XYZ file of C-alpha atoms in Angstrom:
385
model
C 30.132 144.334 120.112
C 30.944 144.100 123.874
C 34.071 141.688 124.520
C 33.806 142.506 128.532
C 32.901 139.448 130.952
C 32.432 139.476 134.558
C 36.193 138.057 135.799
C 34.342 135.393 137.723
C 33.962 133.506 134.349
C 36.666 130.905 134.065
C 39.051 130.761 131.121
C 39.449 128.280 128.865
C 42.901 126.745 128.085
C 40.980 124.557 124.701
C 38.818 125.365 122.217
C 35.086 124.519 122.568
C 33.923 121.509 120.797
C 32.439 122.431 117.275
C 32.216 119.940 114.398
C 33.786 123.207 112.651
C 36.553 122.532 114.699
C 37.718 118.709 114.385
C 40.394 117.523 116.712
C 43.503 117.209 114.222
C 47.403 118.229 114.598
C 48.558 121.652 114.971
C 49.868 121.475 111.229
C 45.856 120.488 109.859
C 44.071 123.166 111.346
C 44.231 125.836 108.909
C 42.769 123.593 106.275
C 40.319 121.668 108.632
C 38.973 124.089 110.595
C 35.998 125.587 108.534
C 33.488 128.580 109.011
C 30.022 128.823 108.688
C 29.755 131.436 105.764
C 30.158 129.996 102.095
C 32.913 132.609 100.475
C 31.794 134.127 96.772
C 34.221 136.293 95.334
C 32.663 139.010 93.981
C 34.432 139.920 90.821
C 36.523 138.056 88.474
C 39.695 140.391 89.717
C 38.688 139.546 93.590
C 38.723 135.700 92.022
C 42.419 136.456 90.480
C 43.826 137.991 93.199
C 42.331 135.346 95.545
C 43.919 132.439 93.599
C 47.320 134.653 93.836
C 47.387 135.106 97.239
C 46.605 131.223 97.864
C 49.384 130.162 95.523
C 51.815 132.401 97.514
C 50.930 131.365 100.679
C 51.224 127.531 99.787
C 54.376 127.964 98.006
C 56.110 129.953 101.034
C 54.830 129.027 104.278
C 57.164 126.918 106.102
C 55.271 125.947 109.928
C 52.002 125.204 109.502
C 51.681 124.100 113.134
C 52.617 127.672 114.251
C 49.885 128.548 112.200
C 47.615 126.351 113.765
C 48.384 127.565 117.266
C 47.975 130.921 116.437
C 44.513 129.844 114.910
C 43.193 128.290 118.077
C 44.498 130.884 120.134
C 42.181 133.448 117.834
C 39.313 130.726 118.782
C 39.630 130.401 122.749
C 39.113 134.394 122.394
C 36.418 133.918 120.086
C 34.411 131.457 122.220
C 35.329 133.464 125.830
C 33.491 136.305 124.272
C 31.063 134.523 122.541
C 32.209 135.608 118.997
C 28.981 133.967 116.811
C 30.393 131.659 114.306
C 29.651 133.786 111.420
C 31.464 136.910 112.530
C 34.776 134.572 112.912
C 35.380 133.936 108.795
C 35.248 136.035 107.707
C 36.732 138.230 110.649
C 36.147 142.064 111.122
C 38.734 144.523 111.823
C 37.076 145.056 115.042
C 37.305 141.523 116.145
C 40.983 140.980 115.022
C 42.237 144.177 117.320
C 40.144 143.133 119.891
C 42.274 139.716 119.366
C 45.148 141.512 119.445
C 44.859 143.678 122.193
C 43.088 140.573 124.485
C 46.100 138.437 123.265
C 48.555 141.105 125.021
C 47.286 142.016 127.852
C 48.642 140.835 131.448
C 48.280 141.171 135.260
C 49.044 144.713 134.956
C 46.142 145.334 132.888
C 43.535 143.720 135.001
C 42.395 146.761 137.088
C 41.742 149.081 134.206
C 37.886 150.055 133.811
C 35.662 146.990 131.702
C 39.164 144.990 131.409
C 38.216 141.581 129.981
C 39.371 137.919 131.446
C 43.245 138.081 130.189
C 44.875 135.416 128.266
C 46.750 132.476 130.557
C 50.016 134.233 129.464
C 50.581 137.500 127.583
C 52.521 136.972 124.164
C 55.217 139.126 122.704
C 54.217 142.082 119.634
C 56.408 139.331 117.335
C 54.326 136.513 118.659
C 51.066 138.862 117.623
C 52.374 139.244 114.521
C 52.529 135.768 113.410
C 48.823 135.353 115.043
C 48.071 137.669 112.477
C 49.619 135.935 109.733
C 47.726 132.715 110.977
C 44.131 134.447 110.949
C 45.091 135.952 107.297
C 46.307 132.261 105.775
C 43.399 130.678 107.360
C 41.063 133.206 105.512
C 42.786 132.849 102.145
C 43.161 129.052 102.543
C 39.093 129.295 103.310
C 38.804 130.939 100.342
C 38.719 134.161 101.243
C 40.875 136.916 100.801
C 42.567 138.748 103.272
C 40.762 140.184 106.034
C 42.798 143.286 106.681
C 43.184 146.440 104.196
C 46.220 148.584 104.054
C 44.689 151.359 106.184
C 43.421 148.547 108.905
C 46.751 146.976 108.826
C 48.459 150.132 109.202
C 46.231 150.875 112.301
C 46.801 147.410 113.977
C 50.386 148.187 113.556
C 50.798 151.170 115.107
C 48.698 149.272 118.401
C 51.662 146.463 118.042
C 54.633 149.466 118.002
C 52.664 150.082 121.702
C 52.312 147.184 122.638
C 55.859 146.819 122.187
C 57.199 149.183 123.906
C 55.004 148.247 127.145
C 56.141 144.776 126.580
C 59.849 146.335 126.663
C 59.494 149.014 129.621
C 57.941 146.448 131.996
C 59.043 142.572 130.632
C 62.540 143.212 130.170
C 64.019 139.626 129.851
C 67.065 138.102 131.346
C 69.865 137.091 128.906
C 69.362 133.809 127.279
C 72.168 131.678 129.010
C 74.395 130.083 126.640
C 75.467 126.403 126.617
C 79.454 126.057 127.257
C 82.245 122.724 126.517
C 81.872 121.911 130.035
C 77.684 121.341 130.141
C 78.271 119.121 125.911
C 80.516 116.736 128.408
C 78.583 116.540 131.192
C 75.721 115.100 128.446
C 78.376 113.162 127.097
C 78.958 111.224 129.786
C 75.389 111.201 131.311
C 73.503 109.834 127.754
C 73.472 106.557 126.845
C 75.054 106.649 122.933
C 73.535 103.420 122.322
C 70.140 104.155 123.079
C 68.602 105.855 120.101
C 66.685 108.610 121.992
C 69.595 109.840 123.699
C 71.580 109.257 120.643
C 69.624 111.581 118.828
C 69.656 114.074 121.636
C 73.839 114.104 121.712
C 73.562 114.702 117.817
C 71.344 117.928 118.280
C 72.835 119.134 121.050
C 76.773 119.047 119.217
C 75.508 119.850 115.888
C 73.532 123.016 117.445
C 76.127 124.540 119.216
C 79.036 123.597 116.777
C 77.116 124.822 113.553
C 75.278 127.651 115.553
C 72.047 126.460 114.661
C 68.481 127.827 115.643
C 66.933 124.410 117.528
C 63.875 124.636 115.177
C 66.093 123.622 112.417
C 67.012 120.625 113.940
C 64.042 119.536 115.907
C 60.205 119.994 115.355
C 57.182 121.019 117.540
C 55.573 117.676 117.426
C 55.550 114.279 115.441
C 53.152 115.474 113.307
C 54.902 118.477 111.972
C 57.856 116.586 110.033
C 57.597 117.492 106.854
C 60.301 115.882 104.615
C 60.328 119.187 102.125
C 61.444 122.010 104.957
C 62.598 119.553 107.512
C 66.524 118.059 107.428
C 66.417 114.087 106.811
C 69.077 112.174 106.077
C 69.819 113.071 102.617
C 70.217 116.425 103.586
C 73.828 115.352 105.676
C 76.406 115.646 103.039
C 80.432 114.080 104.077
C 82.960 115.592 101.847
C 87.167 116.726 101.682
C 88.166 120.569 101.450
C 91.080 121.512 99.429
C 93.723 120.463 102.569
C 91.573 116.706 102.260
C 90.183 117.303 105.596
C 86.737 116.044 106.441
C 83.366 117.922 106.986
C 80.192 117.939 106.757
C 77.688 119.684 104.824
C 73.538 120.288 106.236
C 71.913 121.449 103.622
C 68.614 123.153 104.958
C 65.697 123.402 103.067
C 63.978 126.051 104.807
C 65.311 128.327 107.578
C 64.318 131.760 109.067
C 66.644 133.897 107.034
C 66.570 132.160 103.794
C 64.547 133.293 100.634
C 60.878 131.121 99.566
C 63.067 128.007 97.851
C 66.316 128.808 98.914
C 68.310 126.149 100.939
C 71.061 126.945 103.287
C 74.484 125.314 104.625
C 75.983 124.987 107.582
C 78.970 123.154 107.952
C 80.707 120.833 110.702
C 84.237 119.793 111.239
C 85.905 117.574 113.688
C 86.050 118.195 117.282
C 87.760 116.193 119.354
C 85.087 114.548 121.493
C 82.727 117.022 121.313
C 82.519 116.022 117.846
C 79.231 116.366 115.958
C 80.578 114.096 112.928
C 81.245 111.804 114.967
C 77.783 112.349 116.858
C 76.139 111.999 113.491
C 77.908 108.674 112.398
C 76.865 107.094 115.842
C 73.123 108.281 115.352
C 72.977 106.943 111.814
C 74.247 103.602 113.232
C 72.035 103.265 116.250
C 68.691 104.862 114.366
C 69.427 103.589 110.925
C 67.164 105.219 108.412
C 65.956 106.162 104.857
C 66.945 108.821 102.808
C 63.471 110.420 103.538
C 63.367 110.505 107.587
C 64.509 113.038 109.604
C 67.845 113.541 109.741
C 67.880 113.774 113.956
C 65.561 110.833 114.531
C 65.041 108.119 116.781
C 63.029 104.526 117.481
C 59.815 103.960 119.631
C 59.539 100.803 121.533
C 58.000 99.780 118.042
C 60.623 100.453 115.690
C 59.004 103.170 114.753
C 61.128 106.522 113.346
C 60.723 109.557 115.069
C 61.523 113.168 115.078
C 62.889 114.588 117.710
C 60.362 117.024 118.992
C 61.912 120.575 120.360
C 59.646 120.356 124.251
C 61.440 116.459 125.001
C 65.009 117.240 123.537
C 65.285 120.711 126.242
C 62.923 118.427 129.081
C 66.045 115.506 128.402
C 69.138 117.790 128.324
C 67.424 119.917 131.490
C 66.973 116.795 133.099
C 70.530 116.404 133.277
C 71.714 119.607 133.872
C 69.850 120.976 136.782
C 70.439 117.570 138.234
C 74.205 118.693 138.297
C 72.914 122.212 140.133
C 73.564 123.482 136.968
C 71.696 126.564 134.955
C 68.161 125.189 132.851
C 69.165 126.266 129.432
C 66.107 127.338 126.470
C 66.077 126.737 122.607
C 68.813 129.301 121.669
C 71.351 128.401 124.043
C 72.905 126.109 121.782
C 73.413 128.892 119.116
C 74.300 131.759 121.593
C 76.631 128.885 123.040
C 78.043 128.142 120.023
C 78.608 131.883 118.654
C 80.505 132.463 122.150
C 82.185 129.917 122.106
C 84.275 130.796 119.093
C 84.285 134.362 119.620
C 86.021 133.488 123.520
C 88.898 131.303 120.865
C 89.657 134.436 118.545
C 87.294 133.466 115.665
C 86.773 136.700 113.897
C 83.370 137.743 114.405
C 82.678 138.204 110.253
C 83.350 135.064 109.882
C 81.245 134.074 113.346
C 78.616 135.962 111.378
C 78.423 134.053 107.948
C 78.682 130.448 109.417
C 75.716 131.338 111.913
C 74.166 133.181 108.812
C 73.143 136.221 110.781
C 71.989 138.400 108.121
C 73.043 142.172 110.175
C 74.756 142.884 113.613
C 71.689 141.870 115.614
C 74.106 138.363 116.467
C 76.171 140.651 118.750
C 72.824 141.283 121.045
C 73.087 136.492 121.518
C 77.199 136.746 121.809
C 78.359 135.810 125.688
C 81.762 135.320 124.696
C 83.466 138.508 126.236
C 82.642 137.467 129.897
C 84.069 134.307 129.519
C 87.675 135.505 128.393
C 87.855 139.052 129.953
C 90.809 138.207 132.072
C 92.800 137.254 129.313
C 91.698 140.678 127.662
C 92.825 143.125 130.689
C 95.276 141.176 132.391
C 98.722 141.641 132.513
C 98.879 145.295 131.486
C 101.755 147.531 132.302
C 101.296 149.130 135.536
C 99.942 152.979 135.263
Protein backbone atom coordinates (compact mmCIF):
# COMPACT_ATOMS: atom_id res chain seq x y z
CA UNK A 1 0.00 0.00 0.00
CA UNK A 2 1.52 3.41 -0.97
CA UNK A 3 0.68 6.19 1.78
CA UNK A 4 2.87 8.91 -0.38
CA UNK A 5 0.88 12.02 -1.93
CA UNK A 6 2.17 14.73 -3.99
CA UNK A 7 2.62 17.73 -1.07
CA UNK A 8 0.48 19.92 -3.27
CA UNK A 9 -2.59 18.01 -1.85
CA UNK A 10 -4.10 20.00 0.97
CA UNK A 11 -4.62 18.55 4.44
CA UNK A 12 -7.52 18.09 6.10
CA UNK A 13 -8.06 19.42 9.68
CA UNK A 14 -11.88 17.12 9.79
CA UNK A 15 -12.84 13.98 8.92
CA UNK A 16 -14.61 13.37 5.56
CA UNK A 17 -18.27 13.02 5.69
CA UNK A 18 -19.32 9.24 5.88
CA UNK A 19 -22.67 8.08 7.28
CA UNK A 20 -20.03 5.63 9.09
CA UNK A 21 -18.94 8.56 10.67
CA UNK A 22 -22.00 10.59 12.29
CA UNK A 23 -21.27 13.96 13.73
CA UNK A 24 -21.53 13.20 17.64
CA UNK A 25 -19.27 14.37 20.79
CA UNK A 26 -15.80 13.39 21.25
CA UNK A 27 -17.00 10.94 24.13
CA UNK A 28 -19.66 8.93 21.33
CA UNK A 29 -17.32 8.19 18.76
CA UNK A 30 -15.92 4.99 19.70
CA UNK A 31 -19.35 3.47 19.87
CA UNK A 32 -20.87 5.44 16.86
CA UNK A 33 -18.43 5.36 14.50
CA UNK A 34 -18.88 1.95 12.64
CA UNK A 35 -16.90 -0.01 9.86
CA UNK A 36 -17.91 -1.60 6.91
CA UNK A 37 -16.88 -5.30 7.71
CA UNK A 38 -19.43 -7.40 9.90
CA UNK A 39 -16.93 -9.01 12.77
CA UNK A 40 -17.42 -13.10 13.29
CA UNK A 41 -15.34 -14.46 15.84
CA UNK A 42 -14.01 -17.42 14.76
CA UNK A 43 -13.90 -19.77 17.66
CA UNK A 44 -15.77 -20.01 20.79
CA UNK A 45 -12.26 -19.05 22.75
CA UNK A 46 -11.80 -15.89 20.19
CA UNK A 47 -15.73 -15.25 21.39
CA UNK A 48 -14.51 -15.57 25.26
CA UNK A 49 -11.67 -13.65 25.09
CA UNK A 50 -13.52 -11.01 23.01
CA UNK A 51 -16.29 -10.59 25.63
CA UNK A 52 -13.21 -10.30 28.27
CA UNK A 53 -11.46 -7.77 26.73
CA UNK A 54 -14.82 -5.65 26.20
CA UNK A 55 -15.78 -6.03 29.84
CA UNK A 56 -12.30 -4.69 30.82
CA UNK A 57 -12.24 -1.96 28.72
CA UNK A 58 -15.81 -0.69 29.83
CA UNK A 59 -15.13 -1.23 33.37
CA UNK A 60 -11.68 0.82 33.29
CA UNK A 61 -11.62 3.42 30.79
CA UNK A 62 -11.99 6.73 32.27
CA UNK A 63 -11.94 9.60 28.97
CA UNK A 64 -13.78 8.48 26.36
CA UNK A 65 -13.42 11.82 24.55
CA UNK A 66 -9.60 11.29 24.45
CA UNK A 67 -10.50 8.27 22.88
CA UNK A 68 -12.51 9.80 20.42
CA UNK A 69 -9.85 12.28 19.36
CA UNK A 70 -7.40 9.83 18.98
CA UNK A 71 -10.02 7.93 16.75
CA UNK A 72 -10.54 10.76 14.32
CA UNK A 73 -7.08 11.60 14.23
CA UNK A 74 -6.50 7.70 12.94
CA UNK A 75 -9.39 8.79 10.29
CA UNK A 76 -8.02 12.23 8.80
CA UNK A 77 -4.87 9.81 8.04
CA UNK A 78 -7.03 7.26 6.77
CA UNK A 79 -8.96 9.47 4.32
CA UNK A 80 -5.52 11.70 3.25
CA UNK A 81 -4.26 8.42 2.00
CA UNK A 82 -7.24 7.06 0.86
CA UNK A 83 -7.32 4.10 3.36
CA UNK A 84 -10.62 2.02 1.70
CA UNK A 85 -13.14 1.64 4.35
CA UNK A 86 -12.67 -1.97 4.76
CA UNK A 87 -8.96 -1.97 5.50
CA UNK A 88 -9.79 0.63 8.52
CA UNK A 89 -11.75 -2.14 11.00
CA UNK A 90 -10.41 -4.08 11.13
CA UNK A 91 -6.89 -2.29 10.85
CA UNK A 92 -3.57 -3.99 9.67
CA UNK A 93 -0.36 -3.73 11.35
CA UNK A 94 0.84 -1.99 8.35
CA UNK A 95 -1.71 0.70 8.47
CA UNK A 96 -1.46 1.35 12.29
CA UNK A 97 2.60 2.06 11.97
CA UNK A 98 2.04 3.90 9.08
CA UNK A 99 -0.45 5.89 11.59
CA UNK A 100 2.04 6.08 13.88
CA UNK A 101 4.90 7.12 12.12
CA UNK A 102 2.55 9.85 9.88
CA UNK A 103 1.18 10.97 13.34
CA UNK A 104 4.94 11.92 14.40
CA UNK A 105 6.44 13.30 11.88
CA UNK A 106 7.25 17.23 11.58
CA UNK A 107 8.91 19.99 9.48
CA UNK A 108 12.10 18.28 9.88
CA UNK A 109 10.91 15.31 8.19
CA UNK A 110 9.52 16.88 5.12
CA UNK A 111 12.60 16.67 2.80
CA UNK A 112 13.28 13.00 3.27
CA UNK A 113 12.75 10.86 -0.07
CA UNK A 114 8.57 9.90 -0.71
CA UNK A 115 7.83 11.86 2.75
CA UNK A 116 4.03 12.06 2.96
CA UNK A 117 1.80 15.42 3.74
CA UNK A 118 2.67 15.69 7.71
CA UNK A 119 0.13 16.02 10.33
CA UNK A 120 -0.92 19.94 11.29
CA UNK A 121 1.20 19.35 14.46
CA UNK A 122 3.47 16.44 15.44
CA UNK A 123 2.29 14.64 18.77
CA UNK A 124 4.43 13.36 21.56
CA UNK A 125 5.47 9.11 21.73
CA UNK A 126 2.89 9.38 25.04
CA UNK A 127 0.31 11.09 22.92
CA UNK A 128 0.91 7.98 20.25
CA UNK A 129 0.44 5.77 22.77
CA UNK A 130 -2.95 6.63 23.82
CA UNK A 131 -3.84 6.85 19.85
CA UNK A 132 -3.08 3.40 20.09
CA UNK A 133 -5.16 2.59 22.90
CA UNK A 134 -8.06 4.50 21.04
CA UNK A 135 -7.71 2.38 17.68
CA UNK A 136 -7.53 -0.94 20.02
CA UNK A 137 -10.93 0.07 22.21
CA UNK A 138 -12.60 1.10 19.11
CA UNK A 139 -11.87 -2.43 17.60
CA UNK A 140 -12.95 -4.35 20.69
CA UNK A 141 -15.96 -2.04 21.28
CA UNK A 142 -16.74 -2.97 17.32
CA UNK A 143 -16.57 -6.25 18.22
CA UNK A 144 -13.46 -7.13 17.36
CA UNK A 145 -10.57 -8.08 19.14
CA UNK A 146 -7.48 -6.41 19.30
CA UNK A 147 -5.73 -5.53 16.28
CA UNK A 148 -2.15 -5.82 17.42
CA UNK A 149 -0.28 -9.21 18.53
CA UNK A 150 2.48 -9.31 21.02
CA UNK A 151 5.23 -9.50 18.38
CA UNK A 152 3.46 -6.39 16.34
CA UNK A 153 3.12 -4.53 19.50
CA UNK A 154 6.54 -5.17 20.47
CA UNK A 155 7.69 -3.83 17.00
CA UNK A 156 5.53 -0.60 17.15
CA UNK A 157 7.17 -0.07 20.41
CA UNK A 158 10.48 -0.14 19.72
CA UNK A 159 9.47 2.69 16.59
CA UNK A 160 7.83 4.81 19.70
CA UNK A 161 11.35 4.34 21.99
CA UNK A 162 12.71 6.32 18.49
CA UNK A 163 10.46 8.36 18.09
CA UNK A 164 11.08 9.41 21.47
CA UNK A 165 14.22 10.10 21.59
CA UNK A 166 13.99 12.38 18.29
CA UNK A 167 11.12 14.02 19.95
CA UNK A 168 13.68 14.62 23.01
CA UNK A 169 17.03 15.55 21.03
CA UNK A 170 15.25 18.16 18.88
CA UNK A 171 11.72 19.35 20.93
CA UNK A 172 13.19 19.89 24.15
CA UNK A 173 10.44 21.90 26.02
CA UNK A 174 10.66 24.90 28.20
CA UNK A 175 9.72 24.42 31.90
CA UNK A 176 6.09 24.55 32.58
CA UNK A 177 5.81 27.95 34.52
CA UNK A 178 4.21 27.61 37.75
CA UNK A 179 1.36 29.76 39.13
CA UNK A 180 2.57 31.84 42.40
CA UNK A 181 0.28 33.84 45.59
CA UNK A 182 0.83 36.93 43.75
CA UNK A 183 -0.94 35.83 40.07
CA UNK A 184 -4.33 33.74 42.78
CA UNK A 185 -4.71 37.68 43.90
CA UNK A 186 -4.40 39.33 40.95
CA UNK A 187 -7.62 36.84 39.84
CA UNK A 188 -8.99 37.63 43.02
CA UNK A 189 -9.43 40.93 42.54
CA UNK A 190 -9.98 40.92 38.69
CA UNK A 191 -13.15 38.09 38.81
CA UNK A 192 -16.35 38.95 39.58
CA UNK A 193 -17.29 36.33 42.75
CA UNK A 194 -20.80 36.89 42.06
CA UNK A 195 -20.95 35.95 38.63
CA UNK A 196 -21.13 32.20 38.44
CA UNK A 197 -18.61 31.70 35.56
CA UNK A 198 -15.96 33.48 37.21
CA UNK A 199 -17.03 32.01 40.42
CA UNK A 200 -16.35 28.74 39.25
CA UNK A 201 -13.09 29.78 37.71
CA UNK A 202 -11.71 31.28 41.36
CA UNK A 203 -12.80 27.78 42.82
CA UNK A 204 -10.53 25.80 40.28
CA UNK A 205 -7.94 27.95 40.19
CA UNK A 206 -7.48 27.90 44.51
CA UNK A 207 -8.49 24.40 44.82
CA UNK A 208 -5.77 23.41 42.00
CA UNK A 209 -2.94 24.99 43.30
CA UNK A 210 -3.79 24.51 47.09
CA UNK A 211 -4.59 20.66 46.72
CA UNK A 212 -1.95 20.24 43.86
CA UNK A 213 -4.35 18.98 41.56
CA UNK A 214 -3.91 17.86 37.80
CA UNK A 215 -6.61 20.49 35.97
CA UNK A 216 -8.30 17.44 34.32
CA UNK A 217 -9.56 16.50 37.65
CA UNK A 218 -11.26 19.50 38.12
CA UNK A 219 -12.37 20.57 34.73
CA UNK A 220 -13.41 18.57 31.54
CA UNK A 221 -12.62 18.76 27.76
CA UNK A 222 -16.06 19.74 26.78
CA UNK A 223 -19.78 19.81 28.06
CA UNK A 224 -20.34 16.68 26.78
CA UNK A 225 -17.71 14.76 28.58
CA UNK A 226 -19.17 15.16 32.29
CA UNK A 227 -19.71 12.08 33.41
CA UNK A 228 -21.13 12.02 37.00
CA UNK A 229 -19.23 8.42 37.77
CA UNK A 230 -15.33 9.70 37.14
CA UNK A 231 -16.10 13.35 37.28
CA UNK A 232 -16.18 15.38 40.96
CA UNK A 233 -19.89 16.79 41.60
CA UNK A 234 -20.99 18.06 44.51
CA UNK A 235 -21.33 15.12 46.64
CA UNK A 236 -17.93 14.39 46.16
CA UNK A 237 -16.90 17.84 48.51
CA UNK A 238 -16.86 16.49 51.96
CA UNK A 239 -16.54 19.49 55.22
CA UNK A 240 -15.30 17.85 58.29
CA UNK A 241 -13.06 18.63 61.95
CA UNK A 242 -9.51 16.91 62.49
CA UNK A 243 -8.56 15.85 65.87
CA UNK A 244 -7.41 19.79 66.89
CA UNK A 245 -11.46 20.63 65.57
CA UNK A 246 -10.08 22.53 62.76
CA UNK A 247 -11.92 22.62 59.48
CA UNK A 248 -11.15 20.96 56.04
CA UNK A 249 -12.23 19.66 53.34
CA UNK A 250 -12.27 16.39 51.81
CA UNK A 251 -12.50 15.78 47.43
CA UNK A 252 -13.03 12.56 47.05
CA UNK A 253 -12.08 11.64 43.33
CA UNK A 254 -13.52 8.99 41.59
CA UNK A 255 -11.10 8.49 38.97
CA UNK A 256 -7.63 10.06 38.62
CA UNK A 257 -4.39 9.22 36.67
CA UNK A 258 -2.60 7.36 39.40
CA UNK A 259 -5.39 5.60 41.01
CA UNK A 260 -6.29 1.81 40.53
CA UNK A 261 -9.74 0.74 38.03
CA UNK A 262 -12.41 1.65 41.11
CA UNK A 263 -10.28 3.24 43.40
CA UNK A 264 -11.16 6.86 44.55
CA UNK A 265 -8.68 9.30 45.81
CA UNK A 266 -8.49 12.36 48.41
CA UNK A 267 -7.14 15.41 48.43
CA UNK A 268 -7.64 17.64 51.11
CA UNK A 269 -8.02 21.58 51.66
CA UNK A 270 -7.60 23.75 54.65
CA UNK A 271 -8.03 27.38 55.26
CA UNK A 272 -6.05 30.00 53.68
CA UNK A 273 -6.43 33.23 54.48
CA UNK A 274 -7.86 34.81 51.34
CA UNK A 275 -6.54 32.64 49.05
CA UNK A 276 -8.82 30.28 50.56
CA UNK A 277 -10.30 27.46 48.48
CA UNK A 278 -13.02 26.61 51.31
CA UNK A 279 -13.99 29.59 51.24
CA UNK A 280 -13.88 29.63 47.26
CA UNK A 281 -16.02 26.54 47.38
CA UNK A 282 -18.76 27.91 49.83
CA UNK A 283 -19.11 31.07 47.52
CA UNK A 284 -19.46 28.79 44.31
CA UNK A 285 -22.04 26.57 45.95
CA UNK A 286 -23.97 29.78 46.81
CA UNK A 287 -23.78 31.58 43.52
CA UNK A 288 -24.20 28.13 41.24
CA UNK A 289 -26.41 26.26 43.61
CA UNK A 290 -26.70 22.66 42.57
CA UNK A 291 -27.65 18.94 43.01
CA UNK A 292 -25.84 16.34 44.51
CA UNK A 293 -25.27 14.94 40.92
CA UNK A 294 -23.65 18.10 38.98
CA UNK A 295 -20.31 18.87 38.77
CA UNK A 296 -18.77 19.90 41.59
CA UNK A 297 -16.91 23.17 39.68
CA UNK A 298 -19.96 24.25 37.71
CA UNK A 299 -21.59 27.20 36.54
CA UNK A 300 -25.06 28.81 34.87
CA UNK A 301 -25.72 29.69 31.12
CA UNK A 302 -27.80 32.66 30.37
CA UNK A 303 -30.53 29.83 30.73
CA UNK A 304 -30.04 28.53 34.03
CA UNK A 305 -28.57 25.89 32.72
CA UNK A 306 -25.55 23.87 34.84
CA UNK A 307 -22.38 23.62 33.34
CA UNK A 308 -19.00 22.14 33.63
CA UNK A 309 -16.31 24.03 33.47
CA UNK A 310 -14.50 22.99 30.37
CA UNK A 311 -10.41 22.88 30.70
CA UNK A 312 -9.79 25.31 26.95
CA UNK A 313 -12.30 28.44 28.65
CA UNK A 314 -11.07 28.13 32.37
CA UNK A 315 -6.93 28.70 30.98
CA UNK A 316 -8.54 31.26 27.87
CA UNK A 317 -10.34 33.23 31.27
CA UNK A 318 -7.42 33.13 33.77
CA UNK A 319 -4.89 34.03 30.57
CA UNK A 320 -7.10 36.68 29.80
CA UNK A 321 -6.25 38.26 32.90
CA UNK A 322 -2.87 37.58 33.31
CA UNK A 323 -1.14 38.59 30.18
CA UNK A 324 -3.33 41.62 30.43
CA UNK A 325 -1.15 42.43 33.59
CA UNK A 326 2.21 41.73 31.21
CA UNK A 327 2.27 38.81 33.08
CA UNK A 328 3.56 35.04 31.99
CA UNK A 329 0.43 32.80 29.98
CA UNK A 330 0.35 29.89 32.30
CA UNK A 331 -0.85 25.93 30.83
CA UNK A 332 -2.89 23.12 32.63
CA UNK A 333 -0.17 22.07 35.18
CA UNK A 334 0.78 25.29 36.44
CA UNK A 335 -1.60 25.15 39.11
CA UNK A 336 -0.07 21.83 40.45
CA UNK A 337 3.65 22.72 39.77
CA UNK A 338 2.47 26.10 41.50
CA UNK A 339 1.10 24.54 44.21
CA UNK A 340 3.98 21.81 44.89
CA UNK A 341 6.44 24.99 44.91
CA UNK A 342 4.75 26.78 46.71
CA UNK A 343 5.00 24.67 49.82
CA UNK A 344 8.29 23.35 49.18
CA UNK A 345 9.60 27.50 49.03
CA UNK A 346 7.59 27.45 53.04
CA UNK A 347 9.63 24.33 54.40
CA UNK A 348 6.92 21.68 53.74
CA UNK A 349 8.86 18.50 53.71
CA UNK A 350 8.89 17.21 50.35
CA UNK A 351 7.44 13.42 51.58
CA UNK A 352 4.80 14.89 52.71
CA UNK A 353 4.63 17.42 49.38
CA UNK A 354 4.66 14.00 47.74
CA UNK A 355 1.61 12.12 49.36
CA UNK A 356 -0.85 15.15 49.34
CA UNK A 357 -0.04 15.68 45.48
CA UNK A 358 -0.15 11.76 45.31
CA UNK A 359 2.92 11.49 43.15
CA UNK A 360 3.40 7.90 43.09
CA UNK A 361 7.80 8.06 42.65
CA UNK A 362 10.30 11.06 42.51
CA UNK A 363 9.24 12.09 39.01
CA UNK A 364 7.30 15.33 41.16
CA UNK A 365 10.82 16.75 41.68
CA UNK A 366 11.21 17.12 37.61
CA UNK A 367 7.34 19.93 38.18
CA UNK A 368 8.97 21.47 41.65
CA UNK A 369 10.04 25.43 41.01
CA UNK A 370 10.30 26.06 44.52
CA UNK A 371 14.20 26.33 44.96
CA UNK A 372 14.47 29.48 42.68
CA UNK A 373 12.04 31.22 44.48
CA UNK A 374 13.78 30.99 48.04
CA UNK A 375 17.51 30.57 47.07
CA UNK A 376 18.54 33.71 48.81
CA UNK A 377 17.27 32.66 51.94
CA UNK A 378 19.23 29.28 51.32
CA UNK A 379 22.89 30.90 50.65
CA UNK A 380 22.64 34.07 52.26
CA UNK A 381 24.18 35.14 55.19
CA UNK A 382 26.99 32.59 55.37
CA UNK A 383 30.15 33.15 57.28
CA UNK A 384 32.65 34.79 55.22
CA UNK A 385 35.44 32.22 53.70
Amino acid sequence: MNFTLPSSAPLPRDIRPSPLRPRCLAHERIFQWKGVNIPVPRTSIDAFSLAREKKTLLASTKDWAAYGSGLKKFHIFCDVFSIPEPDRLPASFQTIHSFVLWASADESDADLPGAPILPVEPVSDSTLRHYLSAIRAWHIVQGWLPPLDDVQRDRINLSLKGIANLQAAHHRKPPRPPVTTAMLHLLRTSLDLSAPFDACVWAIATCAFWAMMRLGEVTVESRGAFNPISCLTRKDAIADLDLDKNLFVRLELPAAKTARPGESQSVWLVPQDDLCPIIALRNLAVVVPGAADDPLFSWRDAKGDIRPMAKPRFLERVNSILTSSNSIRIFGHSFRIGGASYYMANNIDTEIVRIAGRWRSLSYQTYIRGFEQVVSRRFAGLPKA
